[in-house]
């Protein structure tokens, strides 16, 4: 056997060449710089094309007006609001579920057999779900939220479009045109109610609580000439219709092609990412902190709430906000839910039909007229700004919360 | 709960009335902390706080502790010594069931906690409420681990967990604990600054203050001085001497001088076995076992 001294002298006779090692270091340095430059270059080209095309179309009226067949008068207000609504709802739904799951997986390691099995099952599934393409989630959302597998439907007559079995925050009216410009609205129970057919001599109650006998004038019949008679006359069969008035808390089951269905679908898309990044955040909390809390007699819940969760917040928020910015940009699952439709009003509640920026961009970019391509570039600029805001929030939160830990 | 609070307040009063005992450590440093002869006398008559009967502990298939029989006397300092990996921390962590956090950890035998009315509780039983157990058995870890909160919130953490306590009393309790742990003078001007800004030694004493703020009956210390400089070590040893009037203390240490200075009973562990246990004086001057002798005289391995 060689002595240590021999081994060392042998090794000393064949040194690695210092210049070669330095050259490798320099080469490595350059490779890193070039790869970094490449990504910046791609981003630069993208920004240049988008800005050069779209910047001139960016204006206040572009932000605040609705889509229009004429590209010069079209705007993104409904899409912008749709994006806000879906992302806000998606965030509110995702964070508690995601953080709760991460706490279950990381902090509350169960000791009993069945729960341990469930624990590893959930863990395995989440890892797999993170790789599923978002279109697939769109299909799932379509079946699960929009139509609820057809389980929640009520058999109604063909004429009535609304199939909700449960509904709050909405009222229905039958609407008739009166002779003057005023409108007569007759409240009905629900969308299934029989149509109100005004007969001659029906009694309505005016605002003072006085009953008034209505006079019904058929289509094509002459209008009464006396002012008094005219005031209580309605036209029969003149574009009447069922009107739907929704309160801000309007809610119905199944969800239909609504903001809520879209948010839930986006939740499915980003939930695995949120869970995994939250888990990572909990894992990076030093175990000594956990032991300190438990060692003082904290219950597992107190330890999580007072110690590990605050320490994990920066990591959780960074991960979640990055996931949210992915949700802002998603088009495929939203397209499954809302369809490419012409929507001219911003959503007013969770049950509203909606569109989002990315879908609006997709819609405009696919048209033939060059004017639409330009406004689609302008919409891209807005979307990029939105993402920039999201990421800045992530950075601010990380800075703010991680200070006391260091 | 109320009873505990009044107890704590009483002890607070006594702590405030005799503040000189902890602050002036220089005079006591030269003499042995504990009059060993006197201690050996009292040790025999002392009631036990914790009793191990045929205690075994495993991590998975690995047996970390083998057939331990040990009595820990009340209101005394018990030192556990032995080479690295012999199972001292394992023993300590079973006393307040910290090993529940290790999925593979198991134990058998009896680990009894005896309270002042002489009623016994087997800590190893599944039904034992770990939350109230850990309220009574505090632990200080080897590495200082203050929470990333303010100094005040660190000390107030335990009381807030266990008691509905008024803010004014909380202030008193925090001051009492910090004084007891001999850091009050150093942190009184920065109570609301982050605890992580303190030095390692101050952090460790803060952790001790945090552990005693809930009024435990037993205090477990796992190498509390291993990361500290001699000055902080001396302060903590003074503190241990001071605290054992009220608490039962079990301390793990690799420092022979420390064990001989501040404990009245010493147990020597080797390879998961309790080789010898006796009064500190006997272990360090007349050990009966050859291994113990080698270890305490530094001839070991
Ligand atoms: N979480 C664990 N999982 C598996 N084995 C463990 C675990 N913790 C400790 N052990 C093993 O149990 C034995 C005793 O460990 P323990 O920490 O009690 O030693 P110790 O006496 O405290 O040593 P030291 O003086 O170095 O702290 C060691 O052999 C160690 O490898
Ligand atoms: Mg140890």
XYZ file of C-alpha atoms in Angstrom, chain B residues 46-267:
222
model
C -35.641 14.218 47.031
C -38.924 13.081 45.436
C -38.732 12.138 41.750
C -40.225 14.235 39.005
C -39.674 11.795 36.131
C -39.083 8.067 36.351
C -37.890 5.806 33.522
C -38.681 2.098 33.975
C -37.283 -0.378 31.441
C -37.538 2.329 28.804
C -36.630 1.539 25.181
C -36.724 3.836 22.167
C -36.431 3.100 18.476
C -36.133 5.005 15.217
C -37.589 2.511 12.751
C -35.596 -0.676 13.353
C -32.719 1.132 15.014
C -32.816 0.939 18.798
C -31.551 4.255 20.114
C -32.126 3.568 23.816
C -31.985 0.228 25.647
C -33.565 -0.616 28.976
C -33.167 2.719 30.720
C -33.937 2.932 34.441
C -33.511 6.449 35.720
C -35.073 8.741 38.295
C -34.922 12.480 37.873
C -35.214 14.287 41.207
C -37.507 17.236 41.644
C -36.030 20.741 41.807
C -32.551 19.453 41.044
C -30.317 19.650 38.004
C -29.683 16.348 36.276
C -26.909 16.300 33.700
C -26.784 13.716 30.919
C -23.360 13.117 29.442
C -21.978 10.706 26.894
C -20.365 10.544 23.470
C -22.153 11.802 20.373
C -24.963 9.597 19.120
C -25.503 7.729 22.380
C -29.149 8.772 22.666
C -29.145 11.699 25.106
C -31.278 13.926 22.909
C -33.598 11.023 22.196
C -34.195 10.532 25.913
C -34.799 14.227 26.421
C -37.177 14.499 23.504
C -39.288 11.647 24.798
C -39.935 13.421 28.094
C -42.128 15.991 26.360
C -43.002 13.790 23.400
C -41.138 15.975 20.884
C -40.361 12.707 19.145
C -43.978 12.606 17.967
C -42.758 14.790 15.118
C -40.469 11.983 13.936
C -42.704 9.488 12.105
C -40.400 6.503 12.683
C -39.899 7.071 16.432
C -41.338 4.449 18.847
C -40.842 3.727 22.520
C -41.756 1.037 25.023
C -41.557 0.617 28.775
C -42.622 3.203 31.300
C -41.907 6.905 31.408
C -43.699 8.293 34.429
C -44.210 11.883 35.271
C -44.805 12.315 39.002
C -46.470 15.495 40.134
C -46.326 17.116 43.558
C -49.346 15.121 44.767
C -47.448 11.950 43.875
C -49.883 10.925 41.132
C -48.189 9.265 38.200
C -48.805 9.667 34.510
C -47.268 7.447 31.855
C -46.119 9.913 29.230
C -45.837 7.235 26.557
C -49.555 6.510 26.518
C -51.299 7.443 23.323
C -54.061 9.241 25.182
C -51.667 11.705 26.835
C -52.520 15.255 25.863
C -49.236 16.499 24.416
C -50.345 20.121 24.529
C -50.731 20.218 28.315
C -47.735 17.904 28.738
C -45.523 20.357 26.870
C -46.987 23.199 28.889
C -45.557 21.470 31.958
C -42.343 20.245 30.325
C -40.522 23.004 28.504
C -37.593 22.395 26.161
C -34.635 24.501 25.067
C -32.860 23.296 21.958
C -29.207 23.126 21.108
C -29.401 25.852 18.489
C -31.139 29.083 19.493
C -34.404 29.167 17.550
C -36.275 32.396 18.278
C -39.332 33.074 16.125
C -38.942 35.771 13.469
C -40.962 38.118 15.640
C -40.080 40.802 18.164
C -38.337 39.955 21.434
C -41.555 40.649 23.305
C -43.696 38.493 21.028
C -41.233 35.649 21.384
C -41.582 35.573 25.152
C -45.310 36.278 25.028
C -45.863 33.461 22.542
C -46.341 30.695 25.109
C -48.535 32.671 27.535
C -50.729 33.765 24.639
C -51.122 30.134 23.565
C -52.165 28.875 26.948
C -53.773 31.683 28.913
C -56.266 34.439 28.444
C -53.921 37.022 29.836
C -54.379 40.785 30.146
C -51.815 42.940 28.404
C -50.578 44.458 31.647
C -49.928 41.066 33.199
C -48.304 39.971 29.986
C -45.850 42.858 30.275
C -45.007 41.787 33.813
C -44.665 38.165 32.809
C -42.356 38.998 29.918
C -40.186 41.146 32.157
C -40.096 38.442 34.830
C -39.052 35.772 32.318
C -36.404 37.948 30.718
C -34.992 38.862 34.112
C -34.924 35.224 35.145
C -33.091 34.377 31.950
C -30.580 37.172 32.583
C -31.192 39.046 29.339
C -33.498 41.763 30.589
C -30.766 44.378 30.828
C -29.580 43.666 27.316
C -32.979 43.653 25.612
C -35.108 46.011 27.669
C -34.561 48.829 25.188
C -35.281 46.686 22.140
C -38.271 44.642 23.243
C -40.098 45.409 20.025
C -37.174 44.878 17.692
C -36.776 41.575 15.806
C -35.358 38.831 17.999
C -33.139 37.658 15.153
C -31.092 40.818 15.562
C -29.778 39.593 18.916
C -26.452 37.816 19.288
C -26.406 34.020 19.507
C -25.951 34.023 23.274
C -28.723 36.553 23.794
C -30.967 34.516 21.485
C -30.333 31.392 23.530
C -31.180 33.167 26.771
C -34.261 34.570 25.038
C -35.264 31.007 24.178
C -34.860 30.064 27.825
C -37.011 33.064 28.821
C -39.592 31.915 26.283
C -39.569 28.410 27.741
C -40.005 29.542 31.358
C -42.687 32.133 30.569
C -45.388 29.452 30.610
C -44.307 28.299 34.062
C -43.193 24.743 33.283
C -42.505 22.225 36.046
C -39.654 20.584 34.188
C -37.166 22.281 31.893
C -35.248 20.192 29.361
C -32.084 21.701 27.907
C -30.305 20.043 25.002
C -26.733 21.342 24.934
C -27.897 24.894 25.617
C -24.360 26.281 25.639
C -22.785 24.499 22.694
C -22.984 27.554 20.443
C -22.042 30.109 23.058
C -18.933 31.925 24.163
C -17.566 31.405 27.699
C -19.172 34.574 29.058
C -22.649 33.607 27.854
C -22.043 30.061 29.046
C -21.295 31.332 32.527
C -24.474 33.405 32.445
C -26.540 30.403 31.444
C -24.942 28.226 34.101
C -25.765 30.846 36.717
C -29.237 30.848 35.323
C -29.549 27.067 35.598
C -28.435 27.253 39.208
C -30.975 29.989 39.793
C -33.810 28.216 38.016
C -33.466 24.869 39.746
C -34.984 26.377 42.865
C -38.263 26.449 40.977
C -37.949 23.990 38.142
C -36.678 20.481 37.677
C -33.910 20.724 35.111
C -32.464 18.080 32.812
C -29.458 19.245 30.850
C -27.531 17.465 28.111
C -23.956 18.608 27.817
C -20.625 17.684 26.286
C -18.820 19.924 28.687
C -17.581 17.966 31.719
C -16.859 21.108 33.708
C -20.342 22.317 33.059
C -21.871 19.061 34.234
C -19.750 19.043 37.377
C -20.376 22.728 38.046
C -24.101 22.947 37.808
C -25.682 19.532 38.268
C -26.393 17.475 41.347
C -27.055 14.196 39.532
C -25.248 12.916 36.464
C -26.086 10.075 34.113
